[in-house]
PDB file of C-alpha atoms in Angstrom:
ATOM      1  CA  MET J   1      19.743   6.210   0.716  1.00  0.00           C
ATOM      2  CA  ASP J   2      23.406   6.096   1.769  1.00  0.00           C
ATOM      3  CA  ARG J   3      21.976   6.242   5.610  1.00  0.00           C
ATOM      4  CA  GLY J   4      20.142   3.018   4.676  1.00  0.00           C
ATOM      5  CA  LYS J   5      22.037   0.899   2.873  1.00  0.00           C
ATOM      6  CA  ASN J   6      24.470   0.884   5.457  1.00  0.00           C
ATOM      7  CA  LYS J   7      22.111  -0.236   8.598  1.00  0.00           C
ATOM      8  CA  GLU J   8      21.437  -2.754   5.725  1.00  0.00           C
ATOM      9  CA  ASN J   9      25.124  -3.591   5.302  1.00  0.00           C
ATOM     10  CA  ARG J  10      25.802  -3.502   9.340  1.00  0.00           C
ATOM     11  CA  GLY J  11      26.157  -7.048  10.159  1.00  0.00           C
ATOM     12  CA  PRO J  12      25.835  -9.068  12.590  1.00  0.00           C
ATOM     13  CA  GLU J  13      28.682  -7.567  14.633  1.00  0.00           C
ATOM     14  CA  ALA J  14      27.383  -3.906  14.608  1.00  0.00           C
ATOM     15  CA  ASP J  15      23.672  -5.175  15.963  1.00  0.00           C
ATOM     16  CA  LEU J  16      25.364  -7.115  18.957  1.00  0.00           C
ATOM     17  CA  GLN J  17      27.155  -4.338  19.394  1.00  0.00           C
ATOM     18  CA  HIS J  18      24.297  -1.839  19.356  1.00  0.00           C
ATOM     19  CA  ASP J  19      22.464  -4.426  21.549  1.00  0.00           C
ATOM     20  CA  GLN J  20      25.112  -4.716  23.715  1.00  0.00           C
ATOM     21  CA  ALA J  21      24.511  -0.920  24.376  1.00  0.00           C
ATOM     22  CA  ALA J  22      20.962  -0.723  24.401  1.00  0.00           C
ATOM     23  CA  GLY J  23      20.739  -3.474  27.384  1.00  0.00           C
ATOM     24  CA  HIS J  24      23.905  -1.423  29.111  1.00  0.00           C
ATOM     25  CA  LYS J  25      21.386   1.791  29.282  1.00  0.00           C
ATOM     26  CA  SER J  26      18.625  -0.013  30.432  1.00  0.00           C
ATOM     27  CA  GLN J  27      20.685  -1.916  33.506  1.00  0.00           C
ATOM     28  CA  THR J  28      22.119   1.214  34.383  1.00  0.00           C
ATOM     29  CA  GLY J  29      18.842   3.040  34.142  1.00  0.00           C
ATOM     30  CA  ALA J  30      17.162  -0.505  36.434  1.00  0.00           C
ATOM     31  CA  LEU J  31      19.727   0.193  38.819  1.00  0.00           C
ATOM     32  CA  THR J  32      19.507   4.093  39.414  1.00  0.00           C
ATOM     33  CA  GLY J  33      15.632   3.280  39.672  1.00  0.00           C
ATOM     34  CA  MET J  34      16.300   0.769  42.581  1.00  0.00           C
ATOM     35  CA  VAL J  35      18.847   3.199  44.522  1.00  0.00           C
ATOM     36  CA  ARG J  36      16.100   5.930  44.698  1.00  0.00           C
ATOM     37  CA  ALA J  37      13.054   3.208  45.430  1.00  0.00           C
ATOM     38  CA  VAL J  38      15.369   2.880  48.814  1.00  0.00           C
ATOM     39  CA  PRO J  39      14.145   5.075  50.837  1.00  0.00           C
ATOM     40  CA  ILE J  40      10.679   3.921  49.743  1.00  0.00           C
ATOM     41  CA  ILE J  41      12.204   0.525  50.418  1.00  0.00           C
ATOM     42  CA  LEU J  42      13.336   0.801  53.725  1.00  0.00           C
ATOM     43  CA  GLY J  43       9.592   1.964  54.978  1.00  0.00           C
ATOM     44  CA  TYR J  44       7.231  -0.571  53.058  1.00  0.00           C
ATOM     45  CA  LEU J  45       8.983  -3.557  55.029  1.00  0.00           C
ATOM     46  CA  PRO J  46       8.126  -2.831  58.659  1.00  0.00           C
ATOM     47  CA  VAL J  47       4.736  -1.658  57.488  1.00  0.00           C
ATOM     48  CA  GLY J  48       4.090  -4.385  55.186  1.00  0.00           C
ATOM     49  CA  LEU J  49       5.368  -6.575  57.993  1.00  0.00           C
ATOM     50  CA  ALA J  50       2.928  -4.813  60.163  1.00  0.00           C
ATOM     51  CA  PHE J  51      -0.182  -5.549  57.821  1.00  0.00           C
ATOM     52  CA  GLY J  52       1.082  -9.209  57.865  1.00  0.00           C
ATOM     53  CA  VAL J  53       0.712  -9.612  61.119  1.00  0.00           C
ATOM     54  CA  LEU J  54      -2.789  -7.459  61.815  1.00  0.00           C
ATOM     55  CA  ALA J  55      -4.114  -9.748  58.412  1.00  0.00           C
ATOM     56  CA  THR J  56      -3.310 -12.763  60.273  1.00  0.00           C
ATOM     57  CA  THR J  57      -4.711 -11.840  64.033  1.00  0.00           C
ATOM     58  CA  ASN J  58      -8.205 -10.491  61.984  1.00  0.00           C
ATOM     59  CA  GLY J  59      -8.969 -13.625  60.719  1.00  0.00           C
ATOM     60  CA  LEU J  60      -7.699 -13.269  56.935  1.00  0.00           C
ATOM     61  CA  SER J  61      -5.127 -16.747  55.613  1.00  0.00           C
ATOM     62  CA  PRO J  62      -1.753 -16.146  54.487  1.00  0.00           C
ATOM     63  CA  PHE J  63      -2.956 -16.124  51.003  1.00  0.00           C
ATOM     64  CA  GLY J  64      -5.288 -13.940  51.543  1.00  0.00           C
ATOM     65  CA  ALA J  65      -2.934 -11.339  52.727  1.00  0.00           C
ATOM     66  CA  LEU J  66      -0.662 -11.863  50.305  1.00  0.00           C
ATOM     67  CA  GLY J  67      -2.964 -12.068  47.501  1.00  0.00           C
ATOM     68  CA  MET J  68      -3.868  -8.072  48.483  1.00  0.00           C
ATOM     69  CA  SER J  69      -0.298  -7.240  48.675  1.00  0.00           C
ATOM     70  CA  ILE J  70       0.242  -8.663  45.096  1.00  0.00           C
ATOM     71  CA  PHE J  71      -3.354  -7.388  43.573  1.00  0.00           C
ATOM     72  CA  VAL J  72      -4.307  -4.683  45.831  1.00  0.00           C
ATOM     73  CA  PHE J  73      -0.760  -2.824  46.629  1.00  0.00           C
ATOM     74  CA  ALA J  74      -1.948  -0.002  48.687  1.00  0.00           C
ATOM     75  CA  GLY J  75      -1.176   0.232  52.099  1.00  0.00           C
ATOM     76  CA  SER J  76      -4.185   2.619  53.762  1.00  0.00           C
ATOM     77  CA  ALA J  77      -6.845   0.822  52.123  1.00  0.00           C
ATOM     78  CA  GLN J  78      -5.070  -2.715  53.025  1.00  0.00           C
ATOM     79  CA  LEU J  79      -5.248  -1.300  56.295  1.00  0.00           C
ATOM     80  CA  ILE J  80      -8.454  -0.307  56.746  1.00  0.00           C
ATOM     81  CA  SER J  81      -9.461  -3.876  55.218  1.00  0.00           C
ATOM     82  CA  VAL J  82      -8.063  -5.597  57.749  1.00  0.00           C
ATOM     83  CA  GLY J  83      -9.670  -3.911  59.979  1.00  0.00           C
ATOM     84  CA  MET J  84     -13.003  -3.623  58.994  1.00  0.00           C
ATOM     85  CA  ILE J  85     -12.667  -7.650  57.939  1.00  0.00           C
ATOM     86  CA  GLY J  86     -11.631  -7.905  61.891  1.00  0.00           C
ATOM     87  CA  ALA J  87     -15.078  -5.639  62.525  1.00  0.00           C
ATOM     88  CA  GLY J  88     -17.574  -7.816  60.990  1.00  0.00           C
ATOM     89  CA  ALA J  89     -17.811  -6.066  57.732  1.00  0.00           C
ATOM     90  CA  ASN J  90     -19.678  -7.027  55.069  1.00  0.00           C
ATOM     91  CA  VAL J  91     -17.904  -6.948  51.499  1.00  0.00           C
ATOM     92  CA  ALA J  92     -20.014  -4.210  50.202  1.00  0.00           C
ATOM     93  CA  ALA J  93     -18.927  -1.570  52.715  1.00  0.00           C
ATOM     94  CA  ILE J  94     -14.858  -2.852  52.446  1.00  0.00           C
ATOM     95  CA  THR J  95     -15.545  -2.384  48.656  1.00  0.00           C
ATOM     96  CA  THR J  96     -17.067   0.890  48.720  1.00  0.00           C
ATOM     97  CA  THR J  97     -14.441   2.132  51.167  1.00  0.00           C
ATOM     98  CA  VAL J  98     -11.524   1.331  49.546  1.00  0.00           C
ATOM     99  CA  PHE J  99     -13.257   2.473  46.307  1.00  0.00           C
ATOM    100  CA  LEU J 100     -13.192   6.368  48.366  1.00  0.00           C
ATOM    101  CA  VAL J 101      -9.632   5.970  50.110  1.00  0.00           C
ATOM    102  CA  ASN J 102      -8.237   5.504  46.697  1.00  0.00           C
ATOM    103  CA  LEU J 103      -9.937   8.325  44.689  1.00  0.00           C
ATOM    104  CA  ARG J 104      -7.085  10.374  44.935  1.00  0.00           C
ATOM    105  CA  HIS J 105      -5.097   7.957  42.607  1.00  0.00           C
ATOM    106  CA  LEU J 106      -7.489   9.732  39.672  1.00  0.00           C
ATOM    107  CA  LEU J 107      -5.820  12.697  40.707  1.00  0.00           C
ATOM    108  CA  MET J 108      -2.036  11.719  41.013  1.00  0.00           C
ATOM    109  CA  SER J 109      -2.538  10.094  37.511  1.00  0.00           C
ATOM    110  CA  ALA J 110      -3.685  12.780  35.941  1.00  0.00           C
ATOM    111  CA  TYR J 111      -0.897  14.725  37.196  1.00  0.00           C
ATOM    112  CA  LEU J 112       2.056  12.513  35.931  1.00  0.00           C
ATOM    113  CA  ALA J 113      -0.065  11.975  32.396  1.00  0.00           C
ATOM    114  CA  PRO J 114       1.735  14.754  31.020  1.00  0.00           C
ATOM    115  CA  TYR J 115       5.192  13.358  31.559  1.00  0.00           C
ATOM    116  CA  LEU J 116       4.392   9.741  30.493  1.00  0.00           C
ATOM    117  CA  LYS J 117       3.105  10.767  26.746  1.00  0.00           C
ATOM    118  CA  ARG J 118       5.758   8.740  25.824  1.00  0.00           C
ATOM    119  CA  LEU J 119       4.869   5.362  27.561  1.00  0.00           C
ATOM    120  CA  LYS J 120       2.718   2.809  26.209  1.00  0.00           C
ATOM    121  CA  ILE J 121      -0.440   1.625  26.710  1.00  0.00           C
ATOM    122  CA  TRP J 122       0.641  -1.636  28.748  1.00  0.00           C
ATOM    123  CA  GLN J 123       3.666   0.446  30.326  1.00  0.00           C
ATOM    124  CA  LEU J 124       0.818   3.124  31.338  1.00  0.00           C
ATOM    125  CA  ALA J 125      -1.189   0.181  32.826  1.00  0.00           C
ATOM    126  CA  LEU J 126       1.420  -0.870  34.539  1.00  0.00           C
ATOM    127  CA  PHE J 127       3.021   2.349  35.618  1.00  0.00           C
ATOM    128  CA  SER J 128      -0.601   3.076  37.108  1.00  0.00           C
ATOM    129  CA  TYR J 129      -0.988  -0.389  38.936  1.00  0.00           C
ATOM    130  CA  GLU J 130       2.220   0.400  41.130  1.00  0.00           C
ATOM    131  CA  LEU J 131       1.467   3.654  41.664  1.00  0.00           C
ATOM    132  CA  THR J 132       1.338   4.813  45.282  1.00  0.00           C
ATOM    133  CA  ASP J 133       1.519   7.501  47.869  1.00  0.00           C
ATOM    134  CA  GLU J 134       5.110   7.540  48.266  1.00  0.00           C
ATOM    135  CA  THR J 135       6.036   6.171  44.311  1.00  0.00           C
ATOM    136  CA  PHE J 136       3.982   9.368  43.669  1.00  0.00           C
ATOM    137  CA  ALA J 137       5.793  11.520  45.341  1.00  0.00           C
ATOM    138  CA  VAL J 138       9.171  10.879  44.048  1.00  0.00           C
ATOM    139  CA  HIS J 139       8.066  10.197  40.426  1.00  0.00           C
ATOM    140  CA  SER J 140       6.467  13.876  40.919  1.00  0.00           C
ATOM    141  CA  ALA J 141       9.816  15.393  42.646  1.00  0.00           C
ATOM    142  CA  PHE J 142      12.294  14.079  39.823  1.00  0.00           C
ATOM    143  CA  PHE J 143       9.814  14.684  37.340  1.00  0.00           C
ATOM    144  CA  ARG J 144      10.017  18.924  37.676  1.00  0.00           C
ATOM    145  CA  ARG J 145      13.316  18.869  38.613  1.00  0.00           C
ATOM    146  CA  SER J 146      15.318  16.600  36.105  1.00  0.00           C
ATOM    147  CA  GLY J 147      12.480  15.710  33.303  1.00  0.00           C
ATOM    148  CA  VAL J 148      11.392  12.053  32.581  1.00  0.00           C
ATOM    149  CA  PRO J 149      13.815   9.354  33.098  1.00  0.00           C
ATOM    150  CA  PRO J 150      14.392   6.311  31.354  1.00  0.00           C
ATOM    151  CA  SER J 151      11.107   3.849  31.004  1.00  0.00           C
ATOM    152  CA  ALA J 152      13.767   0.784  32.809  1.00  0.00           C
ATOM    153  CA  GLU J 153      14.319   3.745  35.506  1.00  0.00           C
ATOM    154  CA  LEU J 154      10.578   4.129  35.857  1.00  0.00           C
ATOM    155  CA  PHE J 155       9.506   0.705  36.525  1.00  0.00           C
ATOM    156  CA  ALA J 156      12.634  -0.791  38.422  1.00  0.00           C
ATOM    157  CA  LEU J 157      11.501   2.004  41.406  1.00  0.00           C
ATOM    158  CA  ASN J 158       7.862   1.110  41.434  1.00  0.00           C
ATOM    159  CA  HIS J 159       9.018  -3.079  41.497  1.00  0.00           C
ATOM    160  CA  SER J 160      11.592  -2.508  44.060  1.00  0.00           C
ATOM    161  CA  SER J 161       8.951  -1.144  45.771  1.00  0.00           C
ATOM    162  CA  HIS J 162       5.926  -3.805  45.483  1.00  0.00           C
ATOM    163  CA  LEU J 163       8.809  -6.104  46.154  1.00  0.00           C
ATOM    164  CA  ALA J 164       9.342  -5.001  49.382  1.00  0.00           C
ATOM    165  CA  TRP J 165       5.499  -4.716  50.615  1.00  0.00           C
ATOM    166  CA  ILE J 166       5.400  -8.124  49.631  1.00  0.00           C
ATOM    167  CA  ILE J 167       8.985  -9.119  51.221  1.00  0.00           C
ATOM    168  CA  GLY J 168       7.335  -7.247  54.404  1.00  0.00           C
ATOM    169  CA  THR J 169       3.694  -8.976  54.063  1.00  0.00           C
ATOM    170  CA  ILE J 170       5.055 -12.514  53.849  1.00  0.00           C
ATOM    171  CA  LEU J 171       7.175 -11.352  57.357  1.00  0.00           C
ATOM    172  CA  GLY J 172       4.479 -10.309  58.825  1.00  0.00           C
ATOM    173  CA  VAL J 173       2.295 -13.760  58.354  1.00  0.00           C
ATOM    174  CA  TRP J 174       4.831 -15.718  59.002  1.00  0.00           C
ATOM    175  CA  ILE J 175       5.345 -14.134  62.514  1.00  0.00           C
ATOM    176  CA  GLY J 176       1.832 -13.119  63.129  1.00  0.00           C
ATOM    177  CA  GLY J 177       1.487 -16.949  62.815  1.00  0.00           C
ATOM    178  CA  ARG J 178       3.727 -17.457  65.481  1.00  0.00           C
ATOM    179  CA  ILE J 179       4.556 -14.856  67.645  1.00  0.00           C
ATOM    180  CA  ASN J 180       2.116 -12.880  69.515  1.00  0.00           C
ATOM    181  CA  PHE J 181       2.953  -9.355  70.464  1.00  0.00           C
ATOM    182  CA  ASP J 182       1.784  -5.756  69.833  1.00  0.00           C
ATOM    183  CA  ILE J 183       2.232  -3.927  67.023  1.00  0.00           C
ATOM    184  CA  GLU J 184       1.727  -0.379  68.599  1.00  0.00           C
ATOM    185  CA  ALA J 185       3.801  -1.048  71.457  1.00  0.00           C
ATOM    186  CA  ILE J 186       7.060  -1.759  69.963  1.00  0.00           C
ATOM    187  CA  GLY J 187       6.194   1.036  67.487  1.00  0.00           C
ATOM    188  CA  ILE J 188       6.338  -0.887  64.021  1.00  0.00           C
ATOM    189  CA  ASP J 189       2.890   1.355  63.220  1.00  0.00           C
ATOM    190  CA  TYR J 190       5.226   4.263  62.708  1.00  0.00           C
ATOM    191  CA  ALA J 191       6.890   3.525  59.599  1.00  0.00           C
ATOM    192  CA  LEU J 192       4.549   4.879  57.354  1.00  0.00           C
ATOM    193  CA  PRO J 193       4.669   8.593  58.760  1.00  0.00           C
ATOM    194  CA  ALA J 194       8.364   7.949  59.412  1.00  0.00           C
ATOM    195  CA  MET J 195       8.892   7.469  55.503  1.00  0.00           C
ATOM    196  CA  PHE J 196       6.415  10.118  55.067  1.00  0.00           C
ATOM    197  CA  ILE J 197       8.439  12.582  56.773  1.00  0.00           C
ATOM    198  CA  ALA J 198      11.834  11.787  54.906  1.00  0.00           C
ATOM    199  CA  LEU J 199       9.593  12.144  51.487  1.00  0.00           C
ATOM    200  CA  LEU J 200       8.455  15.755  52.768  1.00  0.00           C
ATOM    201  CA  VAL J 201      12.317  16.541  53.880  1.00  0.00           C
ATOM    202  CA  MET J 202      13.260  15.754  50.104  1.00  0.00           C
ATOM    203  CA  GLN J 203      11.315  17.748  48.584  1.00  0.00           C
ATOM    204  CA  ILE J 204      11.715  20.777  50.763  1.00  0.00           C
ATOM    205  CA  ASP J 205      14.266  22.800  48.908  1.00  0.00           C
ATOM    206  CA  ASN J 206      13.252  26.247  48.410  1.00  0.00           C
ATOM    207  CA  VAL J 207      11.381  28.793  51.084  1.00  0.00           C
ATOM    208  CA  ARG J 208       7.997  28.493  50.129  1.00  0.00           C
ATOM    209  CA  ARG J 209       7.768  24.465  49.816  1.00  0.00           C
ATOM    210  CA  VAL J 210       9.512  25.377  53.707  1.00  0.00           C
ATOM    211  CA  PHE J 211       6.610  27.937  54.485  1.00  0.00           C
ATOM    212  CA  ILE J 212       3.424  25.199  52.700  1.00  0.00           C
ATOM    213  CA  ALA J 213       5.348  22.662  55.150  1.00  0.00           C
ATOM    214  CA  LEU J 214       4.490  24.481  58.372  1.00  0.00           C
ATOM    215  CA  LEU J 215       1.367  25.827  57.250  1.00  0.00           C
ATOM    216  CA  ALA J 216      -0.353  22.259  56.567  1.00  0.00           C
ATOM    217  CA  ALA J 217       0.918  21.157  60.059  1.00  0.00           C
ATOM    218  CA  ALA J 218      -0.453  24.122  61.934  1.00  0.00           C
ATOM    219  CA  ILE J 219      -3.898  24.143  59.901  1.00  0.00           C
ATOM    220  CA  GLY J 220      -3.488  20.271  60.548  1.00  0.00           C
ATOM    221  CA  LEU J 221      -2.607  20.199  64.333  1.00  0.00           C
ATOM    222  CA  PHE J 222      -5.344  23.266  64.906  1.00  0.00           C
ATOM    223  CA  LEU J 223      -8.440  21.191  63.147  1.00  0.00           C
ATOM    224  CA  TYR J 224      -7.207  18.205  65.206  1.00  0.00           C
ATOM    225  CA  LEU J 225      -7.588  20.557  68.816  1.00  0.00           C
ATOM    226  CA  ALA J 226     -10.813  21.858  67.439  1.00  0.00           C
ATOM    227  CA  GLY J 227     -12.461  18.776  67.119  1.00  0.00           C
ATOM    228  CA  MET J 228     -12.057  17.811  63.349  1.00  0.00           C
ATOM    229  CA  SER J 229     -10.552  14.290  63.543  1.00  0.00           C
ATOM    230  CA  GLN J 230     -12.470  13.476  60.608  1.00  0.00           C
ATOM    231  CA  PHE J 231     -11.378  15.610  58.154  1.00  0.00           C
ATOM    232  CA  TYR J 232      -8.560  17.826  59.468  1.00  0.00           C
ATOM    233  CA  ILE J 233      -5.410  15.975  57.124  1.00  0.00           C
ATOM    234  CA  ILE J 234      -8.083  16.242  54.199  1.00  0.00           C
ATOM    235  CA  ALA J 235      -8.474  20.187  54.702  1.00  0.00           C
ATOM    236  CA  ALA J 236      -4.956  20.959  55.916  1.00  0.00           C
ATOM    237  CA  THR J 237      -3.896  19.649  52.222  1.00  0.00           C
ATOM    238  CA  VAL J 238      -6.317  21.417  50.601  1.00  0.00           C
ATOM    239  CA  ILE J 239      -5.508  24.616  52.381  1.00  0.00           C
ATOM    240  CA  ALA J 240      -1.672  24.703  52.060  1.00  0.00           C
ATOM    241  CA  ALA J 241      -1.849  23.028  48.731  1.00  0.00           C
ATOM    242  CA  THR J 242      -4.504  25.952  47.201  1.00  0.00           C
ATOM    243  CA  ALA J 243      -2.077  28.445  48.981  1.00  0.00           C
ATOM    244  CA  GLY J 244       1.100  26.800  47.454  1.00  0.00           C
ATOM    245  CA  VAL J 245      -0.394  27.298  44.348  1.00  0.00           C
ATOM    246  CA  ILE J 246      -1.238  31.322  44.429  1.00  0.00           C
ATOM    247  CA  MET J 247       2.829  31.729  45.883  1.00  0.00           C
ATOM    248  CA  GLU J 248       3.717  29.625  42.937  1.00  0.00           C
ATOM    249  CA  TYR J 249       1.595  31.462  40.499  1.00  0.00           C
ATOM    250  CA  ARG J 250       2.770  34.854  42.186  1.00  0.00           C
ATOM    251  CA  GLU J 251       6.766  34.233  41.802  1.00  0.00           C
ATOM    252  CA  GLU J 252       5.964  33.482  37.930  1.00  0.00           C
ATOM    253  CA  LYS J 253       4.068  36.013  37.524  1.00  0.00           C
ATOM    254  CA  ASN J 254       6.410  37.777  38.628  1.00  0.00           C
ATOM    255  CA  SER J 255       9.899  36.942  37.210  1.00  0.00           C
ATOM    256  CA  SER J 256       8.039  37.634  34.257  1.00  0.00           C
ATOM    257  CA  SER J 257       7.521  41.182  34.822  1.00  0.00           C
ATOM    258  CA  PRO J 258       9.547  43.993  33.570  1.00  0.00           C
ATOM    259  CA  ALA J 259      12.900  44.584  35.892  1.00  0.00           C
ATOM    260  CA  ASP J 260      10.877  48.091  37.520  1.00  0.00           C
ATOM    261  CA  GLY J 261       9.050  45.536  39.232  1.00  0.00           C
ATOM    262  CA  GLY J 262       5.768  46.433  37.776  1.00  0.00           C
ATOM    263  CA  GLU J 263       2.985  44.264  36.116  1.00  0.00           C
ATOM    264  CA  ASN J 264       3.638  44.252  32.367  1.00  0.00           C
ATOM    265  CA  PRO J 265       1.881  40.912  30.305  1.00  0.00           C
ATOM    266  CA  GLY J 266       3.483  42.131  27.323  1.00  0.00           C
ATOM    267  CA  GLY J 267       6.912  42.811  29.039  1.00  0.00           C
ATOM    268  CA  GLU J 268       8.603  39.839  26.852  1.00  0.00           C
ATOM    269  CA  GLU J 269       7.295  40.732  23.814  1.00  0.00           C
ATOM    270  CA  ARG J 270       8.127  44.252  24.530  1.00  0.00           C
ATOM    271  CA  ARG J 271      11.872  43.601  24.882  1.00  0.00           C
ATOM    272  CA  ARG J 272      11.792  41.023  22.137  1.00  0.00           C
ATOM    273  CA  GLU J 273      10.643  43.736  19.788  1.00  0.00           C
ATOM    274  CA  GLU J 274      13.174  45.973  21.067  1.00  0.00           C
ATOM    275  CA  LEU J 275      15.868  43.932  20.610  1.00  0.00           C
ATOM    276  CA  GLU J 276      15.249  42.857  17.620  1.00  0.00           C
ATOM    277  CA  LYS J 277      14.572  46.965  16.785  1.00  0.00           C
ATOM    278  CA  ASN J 278      18.248  47.382  17.672  1.00  0.00           C
ATOM    279  CA  ILE J 279      19.708  44.814  15.801  1.00  0.00           C
ATOM    280  CA  HIS J 280      18.274  46.357  12.832  1.00  0.00           C
ATOM    281  CA  ASP J 281      19.301  49.703  13.489  1.00  0.00           C
ATOM    282  CA  GLY J 282      23.132  48.683  13.799  1.00  0.00           C
ATOM    283  CA  GLU J 283      22.836  47.082  10.485  1.00  0.00           C
ATOM    284  CA  LYS J 284      21.274  49.713   9.215  1.00  0.00           C
ATOM    285  CA  ASN J 285      24.233  52.307  11.206  1.00  0.00           C
ATOM    286  CA  GLY J 286      26.707  49.727   9.871  1.00  0.00           C
ATOM    287  CA  GLY J 287      25.507  49.772   6.166  1.00  0.00           C
ATOM    288  CA  GLN J 288      25.387  53.696   5.586  1.00  0.00           C
ATOM    289  CA  LYS J 289      29.249  53.874   7.588  1.00  0.00           C
ATOM    290  CA  SER J 290      30.170  51.354   4.917  1.00  0.00           C
ATOM    291  CA  GLY J 291      28.187  53.800   2.377  1.00  0.00           C
ATOM    292  CA  ARG J 292      30.173  57.024   3.053  1.00  0.00           C
ATOM    293  CA  VAL J 293      33.550  55.332   3.405  1.00  0.00           C
ATOM    294  CA  LYS J 294      33.019  53.937   0.144  1.00  0.00           C
ATOM    295  CA  GLY J 295      31.388  57.329  -0.925  1.00  0.00           C
ATOM    296  CA  GLU J 296      34.856  59.200   0.171  1.00  0.00           C
ATOM    297  CA  GLY J 297      36.773  56.798  -1.197  1.00  0.00           C
ATOM    298  CA  GLN J 298      35.267  57.340  -4.758  1.00  0.00           C
ATOM    299  CA  LYS J 299      35.355  61.126  -4.059  1.00  0.00           C
ATOM    300  CA  THR J 300      39.371  60.850  -3.398  1.00  0.00           C
ATOM    301  CA  THR J 301      39.586  58.958  -6.523  1.00  0.00           C
ATOM    302  CA  ALA J 302      37.697  61.112  -8.345  1.00  0.00           C
ATOM    303  CA  GLU J 303      39.362  64.231  -7.537  1.00  0.00           C
ATOM    304  CA  SER J 304      43.031  62.912  -7.699  1.00  0.00           C
ATOM    305  CA  PRO J 305      42.548  62.499 -12.155  1.00  0.00           C
ATOM    306  CA  GLY J 306      41.752  66.229 -11.809  1.00  0.00           C
ATOM    307  CA  GLY J 307      44.329  67.333  -9.586  1.00  0.00           C
ATOM    308  CA  GLU J 308      46.432  65.388 -11.945  1.00  0.00           C
ATOM    309  CA  GLU J 309      45.240  67.183 -15.118  1.00  0.00           C
ATOM    310  CA  LYS J 310      45.026  70.564 -13.449  1.00  0.00           C
ATOM    311  CA  GLU J 311      48.453  69.925 -12.861  1.00  0.00           C
ATOM    312  CA  SER J 312      49.811  69.127 -16.301  1.00  0.00           C
ATOM    313  CA  ASN J 313      47.783  71.743 -18.008  1.00  0.00           C
ATOM    314  CA  ARG J 314      50.472  74.291 -15.764  1.00  0.00           C
TER     315      ARG J 314
END
């Protein structure tokens, strides 16, 4: 009741201070999100530029290229679409290909969904709209390590990445219309793999993840040399990810087992019961000891008058 009165009688100055504090917190979160987006921005600018150049050289209008970067915002899907447009593919083929390429977003969204329960529907829609492979990698690593940051930080990271992609596209469209050069010759096409390598290095923080990264690389190289040039990336990813899940499960299971190393699903419950028993026994022993001390004191007190009486009778 008093809390409600205090809230009502807080006054405009207190409300202003509260709003200023909330605004400062939001600005701090937004700045943090922009800083965390720097590795993605450094990768998106050159790759977006490469897309802009490819789009104009394959017959896409400047507004068409810019519209794809704003509304599609999917690097691999956009690059594939531009190549198919240049090859003369029809709309149905391009749409189907883009849909299949972006199916991985179902898995990424399903993984992040438990962390984003506090967001509203429109916030979830905006977050998923700007979710890419790179932002997913940064978000998932941060969620596992530090939990879910404020909403301002989440969206600042996504918005900064999206803006970098749009700016790169604009630069590519402008350059593509004026300068004719080979993108592969100057190495711009390597910007995307380089960015993924940087994100991978940021996530390797223990021996298990180092092993999984090396395993994926070895499997991918073996399958590529064996002639599976169409499926070696997907196969290597699935196999290495499965191995990582199994290793993580075994580590968690071993860490929850007793110190002797044996498997004991009820070990945690048994240790809890033993702890409660020790506490109960300690309280019981303490009570018995207190009772003995009290009894001995009463016995001494009772014997003392008797002794005095015996002395007086003498």
